[in-house]
Short mmCIF file of C-alpha atoms and ligand atoms in Angstrom, two decimals:
data_model
loop_
_atom_site.label_atom_id
_atom_site.label_comp_id
_atom_site.label_asym_id
_atom_site.label_seq_id
_atom_site.Cartn_x
_atom_site.Cartn_y
_atom_site.Cartn_z
CA UNK J 1 -5.28 -11.88 27.11
CA UNK J 2 -6.10 -15.42 26.02
CA UNK J 3 -6.19 -18.15 28.65
CA UNK J 4 -5.48 -20.94 26.19
CA UNK J 5 -4.24 -21.13 22.60
CA UNK J 6 -3.96 -23.96 20.10
CA UNK J 7 -0.89 -24.41 17.92
CA UNK J 8 -1.85 -25.69 14.47
CA UNK J 9 1.61 -26.91 13.60
CA UNK J 10 4.37 -29.38 14.53
CA UNK J 11 8.15 -29.57 14.92
CA UNK J 12 10.40 -26.75 16.05
CA UNK J 13 7.92 -23.96 15.29
CA UNK J 14 5.26 -25.55 17.51
CA UNK J 15 7.82 -25.57 20.36
CA UNK J 16 8.73 -21.97 19.56
CA UNK J 17 5.10 -20.87 20.00
CA UNK J 18 4.54 -23.01 23.12
CA UNK J 19 7.58 -21.37 24.74
CA UNK J 20 6.30 -17.85 24.10
CA UNK J 21 2.83 -18.75 25.37
CA UNK J 22 4.22 -20.33 28.52
CA UNK J 23 6.24 -17.23 29.36
CA UNK J 24 3.01 -15.26 29.02
CA UNK J 25 1.09 -17.60 31.32
CA UNK J 26 -1.08 -18.89 28.49
CA UNK J 27 -2.04 -22.60 28.40
CA UNK J 28 -1.24 -24.47 25.21
CA UNK J 29 -2.93 -27.15 23.13
CA UNK J 30 -0.89 -29.19 20.66
CA UNK J 31 -2.52 -30.97 17.75
CA UNK J 32 -0.89 -33.94 16.09
CA UNK J 33 -1.35 -36.62 13.47
CA UNK J 34 -1.08 -40.30 14.42
CA UNK J 35 2.50 -40.20 13.04
CA UNK J 36 3.38 -37.50 15.59
CA UNK J 37 1.98 -39.08 18.77
CA UNK J 38 5.53 -39.19 20.21
CA UNK J 39 6.59 -35.79 18.91
CA UNK J 40 8.16 -33.21 21.22
CA UNK J 41 5.44 -30.59 20.66
CA UNK J 42 2.87 -33.04 22.04
CA UNK J 43 5.01 -33.59 25.13
CA UNK J 44 5.74 -29.92 25.69
CA UNK J 45 2.18 -28.61 25.38
CA UNK J 46 -0.21 -28.61 28.33
CA UNK J 47 -2.74 -30.69 26.38
CA UNK J 48 -2.85 -32.43 23.05
CA UNK J 49 -5.46 -33.62 20.57
CA UNK J 50 -4.96 -36.20 17.82
CA UNK J 51 -6.46 -34.67 14.68
CA UNK J 52 -6.03 -37.39 12.06
CA UNK J 53 -3.83 -39.69 10.02
CA UNK J 54 -0.25 -38.90 8.89
CA UNK J 55 -1.13 -37.23 5.57
CA UNK J 56 -1.27 -33.45 6.17
CA UNK J 57 -4.50 -32.79 4.22
CA UNK J 58 -6.34 -35.00 6.72
CA UNK J 59 -4.62 -33.65 9.84
CA UNK J 60 -2.53 -30.44 9.95
CA UNK J 61 -4.50 -28.98 7.02
CA UNK J 62 -7.96 -30.15 8.09
CA UNK J 63 -10.21 -27.20 9.00
CA UNK J 64 -12.85 -29.29 10.81
CA UNK J 65 -10.26 -31.28 12.76
CA UNK J 66 -8.52 -28.13 14.02
CA UNK J 67 -11.68 -26.16 14.77
CA UNK J 68 -13.06 -29.19 16.65
CA UNK J 69 -9.84 -29.43 18.69
CA UNK J 70 -10.40 -25.81 19.77
CA UNK J 71 -14.00 -26.53 20.73
CA UNK J 72 -13.08 -29.65 22.71
CA UNK J 73 -10.28 -27.95 24.67
CA UNK J 74 -11.69 -24.44 24.99
CA UNK J 75 -8.74 -22.84 23.16
CA UNK J 76 -9.63 -19.27 22.22
CA UNK J 77 -7.04 -18.59 19.55
CA UNK J 78 -4.97 -20.44 16.95
CA UNK J 79 -1.31 -19.84 16.12
CA UNK J 80 -0.59 -21.33 12.68
CA UNK J 81 3.25 -21.24 12.75
CA UNK J 82 4.63 -21.19 9.18
CA UNK J 83 3.56 -23.37 6.25
CA UNK J 84 0.37 -25.46 6.66
CA UNK J 85 -2.56 -23.03 7.27
CA UNK J 86 -0.50 -19.92 8.00
CA UNK J 87 -1.41 -18.12 4.75
CA UNK J 88 -4.82 -19.65 4.08
CA UNK J 89 -7.39 -16.82 3.91
CA UNK J 90 -10.30 -19.27 3.82
CA UNK J 91 -9.13 -20.87 7.05
CA UNK J 92 -8.84 -17.48 8.76
CA UNK J 93 -12.42 -16.70 7.75
CA UNK J 94 -13.67 -19.98 9.20
CA UNK J 95 -11.71 -19.48 12.44
CA UNK J 96 -13.40 -16.10 12.86
CA UNK J 97 -16.82 -17.48 11.94
CA UNK J 98 -16.43 -19.86 14.90
CA UNK J 99 -15.75 -16.99 17.31
CA UNK J 100 -12.07 -17.87 17.56
CA UNK J 101 -9.04 -15.62 16.96
CA UNK J 102 -6.43 -16.27 14.30
CA UNK J 103 -3.00 -15.18 15.57
CA UNK J 104 -1.91 -13.50 12.36
CA UNK J 105 -3.14 -11.07 9.72
CA UNK J 106 -6.71 -10.71 8.47
CA UNK J 107 -8.12 -12.96 5.74
CA UNK J 108 -8.21 -9.89 3.48
CA UNK J 109 -4.50 -9.09 3.90
CA UNK J 110 -3.60 -12.73 3.27
CA UNK J 111 -5.78 -12.75 0.12
CA UNK J 112 -4.33 -9.51 -1.25
CA UNK J 113 -0.71 -10.59 -0.70
CA UNK J 114 -1.36 -14.18 -1.86
CA UNK J 115 -2.07 -12.95 -5.37
CA UNK J 116 1.25 -11.52 -6.60
CA UNK J 117 -0.32 -9.03 -9.03
CA UNK J 118 -2.65 -7.60 -6.37
CA UNK J 119 0.24 -7.54 -3.91
CA UNK J 120 2.45 -5.61 -6.32
CA UNK J 121 -0.35 -3.16 -7.26
CA UNK J 122 -1.01 -2.55 -3.56
CA UNK J 123 2.66 -2.03 -2.67
CA UNK J 124 3.25 0.20 -5.68
CA UNK J 125 0.30 2.40 -4.67
CA UNK J 126 1.76 2.58 -1.14
CA UNK J 127 5.07 3.93 -2.47
CA UNK J 128 7.11 0.72 -2.24
CA UNK J 129 9.67 0.44 -5.08
CA UNK J 130 8.85 -2.46 -7.43
CA UNK J 131 10.61 -4.29 -10.27
CA UNK J 132 9.77 -2.52 -13.57
CA UNK J 133 7.28 -4.56 -15.56
CA UNK J 134 3.73 -5.00 -16.76
CA UNK J 135 0.99 -2.96 -15.16
CA UNK J 136 -1.02 -5.87 -13.76
CA UNK J 137 -1.64 -9.08 -15.69
CA UNK J 138 -0.68 -9.89 -19.28
CA UNK J 139 -3.28 -11.98 -21.06
CA UNK J 140 -1.96 -12.45 -24.59
CA UNK J 141 1.35 -13.49 -26.16
CA UNK J 142 1.22 -10.39 -28.40
CA UNK J 143 1.03 -8.14 -25.36
CA UNK J 144 3.88 -10.06 -23.72
CA UNK J 145 6.11 -9.70 -26.80
CA UNK J 146 5.34 -5.99 -27.09
CA UNK J 147 6.30 -5.46 -23.44
CA UNK J 148 9.49 -7.49 -23.83
CA UNK J 149 10.56 -5.33 -26.76
CA UNK J 150 9.74 -2.10 -24.90
CA UNK J 151 11.37 -3.17 -21.63
CA UNK J 152 14.36 -4.94 -23.16
CA UNK J 153 15.40 -8.53 -22.49
CA UNK J 154 15.90 -10.55 -20.35
CA UNK J 155 12.42 -10.57 -18.79
CA UNK J 156 10.73 -12.96 -16.38
CA UNK J 157 7.15 -14.22 -16.65
CA UNK J 158 5.56 -15.05 -13.30
CA UNK J 159 2.29 -16.75 -12.39
CA UNK J 160 0.26 -14.44 -10.15
CA UNK J 161 -0.66 -17.39 -7.90
CA UNK J 162 2.96 -18.63 -7.87
CA UNK J 163 5.54 -18.58 -5.16
CA UNK J 164 8.53 -20.57 -4.12
CA UNK J 165 9.80 -20.32 -7.68
CA UNK J 166 6.93 -22.25 -9.25
CA UNK J 167 5.29 -20.89 -12.38
CA UNK J 168 8.24 -18.65 -13.22
CA UNK J 169 10.10 -18.55 -16.57
CA UNK J 170 12.90 -16.35 -17.89
CA UNK J 171 12.93 -15.19 -21.50
CA UNK J 172 16.53 -14.29 -22.41
CA UNK J 173 15.53 -12.94 -25.82
CA UNK J 174 12.39 -12.31 -27.89
CA UNK J 175 12.84 -15.79 -29.36
CA UNK J 176 12.23 -17.33 -25.90
CA UNK J 177 9.05 -15.37 -25.21
CA UNK J 178 6.48 -17.73 -26.68
CA UNK J 179 7.63 -20.80 -24.78
CA UNK J 180 8.31 -18.87 -21.54
CA UNK J 181 4.89 -17.22 -21.61
CA UNK J 182 3.02 -20.44 -22.42
CA UNK J 183 4.94 -22.50 -19.85
CA UNK J 184 4.44 -19.97 -17.02
CA UNK J 185 0.70 -19.89 -17.79
CA UNK J 186 0.43 -23.67 -17.95
CA UNK J 187 2.34 -24.10 -14.67
CA UNK J 188 0.17 -21.51 -12.94
CA UNK J 189 -2.93 -23.31 -14.17
CA UNK J 190 -1.68 -26.78 -13.22
CA UNK J 191 -0.22 -25.91 -9.81
CA UNK J 192 -2.66 -23.23 -8.61
CA UNK J 193 -5.67 -23.35 -10.93
CA UNK J 194 -4.88 -19.81 -12.07
CA UNK J 195 -3.24 -19.02 -15.41
CA UNK J 196 -2.87 -15.28 -14.92
CA UNK J 197 0.74 -14.10 -15.39
CA UNK J 198 2.70 -10.84 -15.23
CA UNK J 199 6.04 -9.74 -16.60
CA UNK J 200 9.07 -8.10 -15.01
CA UNK J 201 12.52 -7.03 -16.07
CA UNK J 202 14.79 -9.96 -15.08
CA UNK J 203 17.46 -8.92 -12.58
CA UNK J 204 20.52 -11.07 -13.23
CA UNK J 205 22.58 -11.00 -10.01
CA UNK J 206 20.48 -9.63 -7.12
CA UNK J 207 20.50 -10.43 -3.43
CA UNK J 208 17.32 -11.57 -1.66
CA UNK J 209 16.75 -8.99 1.05
CA UNK J 210 13.60 -9.12 3.15
CA UNK J 211 12.33 -6.52 5.59
CA UNK J 212 10.62 -7.66 8.79
CA UNK J 213 7.58 -5.55 9.59
CA UNK J 214 5.15 -5.64 12.47
CA UNK J 215 1.78 -3.90 12.80
CA UNK J 216 -0.79 -3.50 15.57
CA UNK J 217 -3.81 -3.49 13.24
CA UNK J 218 -4.66 0.04 14.39
CA UNK J 219 -2.45 2.03 12.04
CA UNK J 220 0.84 1.71 13.88
CA UNK J 221 3.70 -0.33 12.47
CA UNK J 222 7.45 -0.72 12.77
CA UNK J 223 10.24 -2.39 10.79
CA UNK J 224 12.92 -4.61 12.27
CA UNK J 225 15.53 -4.24 9.58
CA UNK J 226 16.42 -6.78 6.95
CA UNK J 227 17.59 -10.34 6.56
CA UNK J 228 19.82 -11.44 3.70
CA UNK J 229 18.49 -14.81 2.53
CA UNK J 230 20.35 -15.03 -0.77
CA UNK J 231 21.88 -18.43 -0.04
CA UNK J 232 19.20 -20.71 -1.44
CA UNK J 233 19.00 -24.01 -3.28
CA UNK J 234 15.96 -24.57 -5.51
CA UNK J 235 14.15 -21.74 -3.72
CA UNK J 236 14.83 -23.28 -0.30
CA UNK J 237 16.80 -21.02 2.01
CA UNK J 238 19.71 -22.67 3.78
CA UNK J 239 21.60 -19.83 5.49
CA UNK J 240 20.15 -16.49 6.60
CA UNK J 241 21.64 -13.53 8.36
CA UNK J 242 20.81 -10.16 9.89
CA UNK J 243 21.80 -7.47 9.31
CA UNK J 244 22.51 -7.96 5.60
CA UNK J 245 26.25 -7.63 4.90
CA UNK J 246 25.60 -5.42 1.86
CA UNK J 247 23.09 -3.02 3.45
CA UNK J 248 24.12 0.29 5.04
CA UNK J 249 22.42 1.88 8.04
CA UNK J 250 21.08 4.64 5.76
CA UNK J 251 19.62 2.16 3.26
CA UNK J 252 18.05 0.16 6.11
CA UNK J 253 16.43 3.22 7.65
CA UNK J 254 15.08 4.40 4.29
CA UNK J 255 13.62 1.11 2.99
CA UNK J 256 12.50 0.21 6.51
CA UNK J 257 10.48 3.41 6.80
CA UNK J 258 8.86 2.86 3.41
CA UNK J 259 7.82 -0.65 4.51
CA UNK J 260 6.61 0.33 7.99
CA UNK J 261 4.60 3.26 6.56
CA UNK J 262 3.07 0.99 3.90
CA UNK J 263 1.84 -1.64 6.35
CA UNK J 264 0.70 1.03 8.85
CA UNK J 265 -1.46 2.53 6.11
CA UNK J 266 -3.30 -0.75 5.47
CA UNK J 267 -3.73 -1.43 9.23
CA UNK J 268 -1.68 -4.58 8.94
CA UNK J 269 -1.70 -6.72 12.07
CA UNK J 270 1.11 -8.93 13.29
CA UNK J 271 4.34 -10.09 11.68
CA UNK J 272 4.98 -9.71 7.97
CA UNK J 273 7.93 -9.88 5.61
CA UNK J 274 8.37 -7.70 2.55
CA UNK J 275 10.69 -9.41 0.08
CA UNK J 276 12.96 -7.48 -2.23
CA UNK J 277 15.59 -8.14 -4.80
CA UNK J 278 18.54 -5.82 -4.17
CA UNK J 279 20.89 -4.95 -7.01
CA UNK J 280 23.26 -2.00 -7.57
CA UNK J 281 22.05 -0.21 -4.45
CA UNK J 282 18.35 -0.41 -5.34
CA UNK J 283 15.48 -2.35 -3.73
CA UNK J 284 12.78 -3.94 -5.88
CA UNK J 285 9.68 -5.39 -4.20
CA UNK J 286 8.77 -8.94 -5.28
CA UNK J 287 6.38 -10.46 -2.71
CA UNK J 288 5.00 -10.09 0.80
CA UNK J 289 4.71 -13.02 3.21
CA UNK J 290 1.93 -12.64 5.76
CA UNK J 291 3.35 -15.10 8.29
CA UNK J 292 6.06 -15.56 10.86
CA UNK J 293 9.02 -16.83 8.84
CA UNK J 294 11.36 -19.72 9.54
CA UNK J 295 14.29 -17.30 9.83
CA UNK J 296 12.64 -14.88 12.28
CA UNK J 297 15.15 -15.78 15.05
CA UNK J 298 18.02 -13.83 13.43
CA UNK J 299 15.88 -10.70 13.70
CA UNK J 300 14.95 -11.57 17.28
CA UNK J 301 18.64 -11.99 18.12
CA UNK J 302 19.80 -8.59 16.89
CA UNK J 303 16.79 -6.65 18.20
CA UNK J 304 16.34 -8.60 21.44
CA UNK J 305 12.58 -9.03 20.98
CA UNK J 306 10.21 -12.01 21.03
CA UNK J 307 8.19 -11.77 17.82
CA UNK J 308 5.78 -14.56 18.80
CA UNK J 309 4.96 -12.80 22.07
CA UNK J 310 4.18 -9.67 20.08
CA UNK J 311 1.99 -11.65 17.65
CA UNK J 312 -0.05 -13.03 20.54
CA UNK J 313 -0.33 -9.57 22.17
CA UNK J 314 -1.66 -7.77 19.10
CA UNK J 315 -4.03 -10.65 18.31
CA UNK J 316 -5.48 -10.16 21.81
CA UNK J 317 -5.93 -6.44 21.11
CA UNK J 318 -2.95 -5.24 23.17
CA UNK J 319 -0.22 -2.89 21.97
CA UNK J 320 3.20 -4.01 20.82
CA UNK J 321 5.84 -3.68 23.56
CA UNK J 322 8.03 -1.42 21.36
CA UNK J 323 7.92 1.53 19.02
CA UNK J 324 10.36 2.25 16.19
CA UNK J 325 12.65 4.35 18.42
CA UNK J 326 13.06 1.44 20.86
CA UNK J 327 14.43 -0.83 18.14
CA UNK J 328 18.21 -0.76 17.78
CA UNK J 329 20.48 -3.39 16.28
CA UNK J 330 22.88 -5.24 18.52
CA UNK J 331 25.55 -7.29 16.71
CA UNK J 332 25.06 -9.88 14.01
CA UNK J 333 23.08 -13.13 13.77
CA UNK J 334 23.23 -16.13 11.43
CA UNK J 335 20.83 -19.08 11.11
CA UNK J 336 21.56 -22.35 9.35
CA UNK J 337 18.76 -24.78 8.50
CA UNK J 338 19.42 -28.33 9.62
CA UNK J 339 17.53 -30.66 7.29
CA UNK J 340 17.33 -34.44 7.45
CA UNK J 341 18.70 -34.74 3.93
CA UNK J 342 21.49 -36.66 2.26
CA UNK J 343 24.09 -34.73 0.32
CA UNK J 344 24.89 -34.11 -2.48
CA UNK J 345 21.30 -34.46 -3.73
CA UNK J 346 19.47 -33.24 -0.64
CA UNK J 347 17.29 -36.36 -0.73
CA UNK J 348 15.08 -36.82 2.35
CA UNK J 349 16.64 -38.88 5.13
CA UNK J 350 13.94 -39.76 7.67
CA UNK J 351 14.65 -42.30 10.42
CA UNK J 352 15.52 -42.75 14.06
CA UNK J 353 17.87 -40.37 15.90
CA UNK J 354 20.34 -42.57 17.78
CA UNK J 355 22.18 -39.69 19.41
CA UNK J 356 21.36 -36.00 19.74
CA UNK J 357 23.40 -33.34 21.45
CA UNK J 358 22.50 -29.67 21.04
CA UNK J 359 25.22 -27.02 21.12
CA UNK J 360 25.01 -24.25 23.71
CA UNK J 361 26.97 -21.46 25.30
CA UNK J 362 27.06 -17.72 24.73
CA UNK J 363 25.21 -16.54 21.63
CA UNK J 364 23.89 -19.95 20.61
CA UNK J 365 20.21 -20.83 20.14
CA UNK J 366 19.12 -24.24 18.94
CA UNK J 367 15.47 -24.42 17.86
CA UNK J 368 14.69 -28.09 17.30
CA UNK J 369 12.09 -30.69 18.26
CA UNK J 370 14.64 -33.52 18.19
CA UNK J 371 15.44 -35.80 21.12
CA UNK J 372 17.43 -39.00 21.63
CA UNK J 373 15.50 -41.92 20.15
CA UNK J 374 13.03 -39.76 18.18
CA UNK J 375 11.98 -41.16 14.81
CA UNK J 376 11.70 -38.48 12.10
CA UNK J 377 8.55 -39.41 10.15
CA UNK J 378 8.70 -39.42 6.34
CA UNK J 379 5.47 -37.43 5.84
CA UNK J 380 6.52 -33.85 6.50
CA UNK J 381 9.21 -31.41 5.46
CA UNK J 382 12.82 -32.18 6.24
CA UNK J 383 13.63 -29.23 8.56
CA UNK J 384 14.70 -30.79 11.87
CA UNK J 385 16.33 -27.84 13.50
CA UNK J 386 17.68 -24.33 13.20
CA UNK J 387 20.99 -23.29 14.67
CA UNK J 388 21.06 -19.58 15.34
CA UNK J 389 24.18 -17.78 16.52
CA UNK J 390 24.66 -14.21 17.67
CA UNK J 391 27.90 -12.28 17.96
CA UNK J 392 29.04 -8.68 18.41
CA UNK J 393 29.90 -8.57 14.73
CA UNK J 394 29.72 -10.80 11.66
CA UNK J 395 33.17 -12.33 12.17
CA UNK J 396 32.28 -13.32 15.73
CA UNK J 397 28.96 -14.81 14.57
CA UNK J 398 30.77 -16.88 11.92
CA UNK J 399 33.36 -18.24 14.38
CA UNK J 400 30.59 -18.98 16.87
CA UNK J 401 28.69 -20.85 14.15
CA UNK J 402 31.78 -22.93 13.45
CA UNK J 403 32.21 -23.68 17.14
CA UNK J 404 28.53 -24.58 17.65
CA UNK J 405 28.44 -26.85 14.58
CA UNK J 406 31.43 -28.64 16.10
CA UNK J 407 29.47 -29.36 19.30
CA UNK J 408 26.32 -30.53 17.51
CA UNK J 409 25.69 -34.27 17.32
CA UNK J 410 22.84 -35.69 15.23
CA UNK J 411 23.38 -39.41 14.60
CA UNK J 412 21.10 -41.90 12.85
CA UNK J 413 20.06 -39.80 9.84
CA UNK J 414 21.93 -37.77 7.23
CA UNK J 415 21.79 -34.00 7.68
CA UNK J 416 22.87 -30.80 5.97
CA UNK J 417 25.51 -30.15 8.66
CA UNK J 418 28.45 -31.02 6.33
CA UNK J 419 27.21 -28.35 3.93
CA UNK J 420 27.74 -25.69 6.59
CA UNK J 421 31.21 -26.91 7.54
CA UNK J 422 32.11 -26.66 3.85
CA UNK J 423 30.52 -23.21 3.45
CA UNK J 424 32.50 -21.89 6.43
CA UNK J 425 35.69 -22.73 4.52
CA UNK J 426 34.69 -20.38 1.67
CA UNK J 427 36.18 -16.91 1.36
CA UNK J 428 32.98 -15.45 -0.16
CA UNK J 429 31.01 -16.50 2.92
CA UNK J 430 33.46 -14.65 5.13
CA UNK J 431 33.48 -11.52 2.96
CA UNK J 432 29.70 -11.66 2.47
CA UNK J 433 30.09 -11.52 -1.31
CA UNK J 434 27.25 -13.69 -2.56
CA UNK J 435 23.99 -13.30 -4.48
CA UNK J 436 20.94 -15.51 -5.19
CA UNK J 437 22.94 -17.70 -7.61
CA UNK J 438 26.11 -18.18 -5.54
CA UNK J 439 25.04 -21.35 -3.70
CA UNK J 440 23.78 -23.22 -6.78
CA UNK J 441 26.99 -22.39 -8.68
CA UNK J 442 29.12 -23.43 -5.71
CA UNK J 443 27.19 -26.71 -5.28
CA UNK J 444 27.86 -27.57 -8.94
CA UNK J 445 31.59 -27.37 -8.21
CA UNK J 446 31.48 -29.54 -5.07
CA UNK J 447 32.49 -33.15 -5.55
CA UNK J 448 32.97 -34.63 -2.09
CA UNK J 449 31.32 -34.18 1.26
C1 LIG T 501 12.98 -12.55 -9.83
C2 LIG T 501 14.33 -12.78 -10.16
C3 LIG T 501 14.93 -11.89 -11.03
N1 LIG T 501 14.23 -10.85 -11.55
N2 LIG T 501 12.33 -11.50 -10.37
C4 LIG T 501 12.34 -16.52 -7.26
C5 LIG T 501 11.25 -16.87 -6.31
C6 LIG T 501 10.33 -15.74 -6.27
N3 LIG T 501 10.02 -15.44 -4.93
C7 LIG T 501 11.01 -14.63 -6.96
N4 LIG T 501 12.16 -15.15 -7.59
C8 LIG T 501 12.93 -14.42 -8.43
N5 LIG T 501 12.31 -13.33 -8.98
C9 LIG T 501 12.95 -10.68 -11.21
N6 LIG T 501 12.29 -9.66 -11.73
C10 LIG T 501 14.98 -13.87 -9.58
C11 LIG T 501 14.28 -14.71 -8.70
C12 LIG T 501 15.04 -15.79 -8.15
C13 LIG T 501 15.36 -15.82 -6.79
C14 LIG T 501 14.93 -14.86 -5.91
C15 LIG T 501 15.24 -14.91 -4.57
C16 LIG T 501 16.04 -15.92 -4.10
C17 LIG T 501 16.50 -16.90 -4.95
C18 LIG T 501 16.17 -16.87 -6.29
C19 LIG T 501 16.64 -17.87 -7.14
C20 LIG T 501 16.30 -17.83 -8.46
C21 LIG T 501 15.50 -16.80 -8.97
#
């Protein structure tokens, strides 16, 4: 096992990793920009290194700064958290070239899954059900139009390097194809330097269901069920839950096995998430994320496992602490993302926290790097905390969420807390009847907060 690891991240996820490491008896090194000198992750780690100015490209994204911090402190491995360098294949290669260990998948797995066409080809070959569409890339408008006519409209054109909803255009009819195709290509080129696109049948009212997988890199892998992350605004998740209210035990076992077998076959190592659209009882693969996700705690809650501990174990060459048969679901968990944002426009609201009180009690987990007097810097993303509740069933989780939100105090900045109070008053949230468009439609109807 490692003696010391470095956490190449900040905020709540840096604390999350430090906590797992500490329970394992592993020393921790925090890195921080000058803007984060007073941040909680710096205080909580055993050691810290300042790696640069506030702008991420010169600090949290700087390969030389992070590798140097490892060399100075003697850290043997790097946990990337999510975002920043977590899915950067080039970084993983450089970490390994320096004799260090990346706590995550191989550079090759990150590369394959980072290109959406390669990812889909790979998953399809492994028996994972995919959205019907083009076989690989589509390079001409003529080809795109021919496919649209064969497949039937609506279709969606996606940039292979895309993600997070960028470089994606829907063509409702043949008349839309030219502009959709050209725009998707141009956006792919502008945002990612890659104009390759592919085409899929457009699913109109699906849910976003993602399967958590975990591999040991030696041909063994398990699944830890699904999360329903359909409640999103502009491709940002706001509310996630496990298990998914629309998924039966039989469906879970079947799609879970397909996913676990697929990642076992490619010797996948560590945590991964296979994203699907789910419509009319069918799963359609869209993307795979090769990182620990923001919403991993809802899975941890219902399975009673520590996914970060397992990531560190397999990176050190040890076995996972569980096999598929050991994994059973206990109850229901919901996470809400607390962002420093002002409603109704979700505009960033950085500033000083004048009062902070975290909720607690049975079935409540608050993952946050906030403290009284902390100043949220304006340079990074607006996630300031995650409130995760766990109950014996969905109804209990929802009432616990309501109770915990009532205890929470975050003064000094605007937050998304009022959004969750309002959502908890909605019948569809209680019945679980929502899809990927529900939140945006609901937000359009809201007038006061
Ligand atoms: C789709 C789709 C409908 N049909 N693909 C959006 C982000 C990217 N990860 C995939 N996305 C979508 N792909 C087909 N064939 C609808 C979306 C989509 C979406 C997906 C998940 C969660 C929220 C969404 C919001 C809008 C569109």
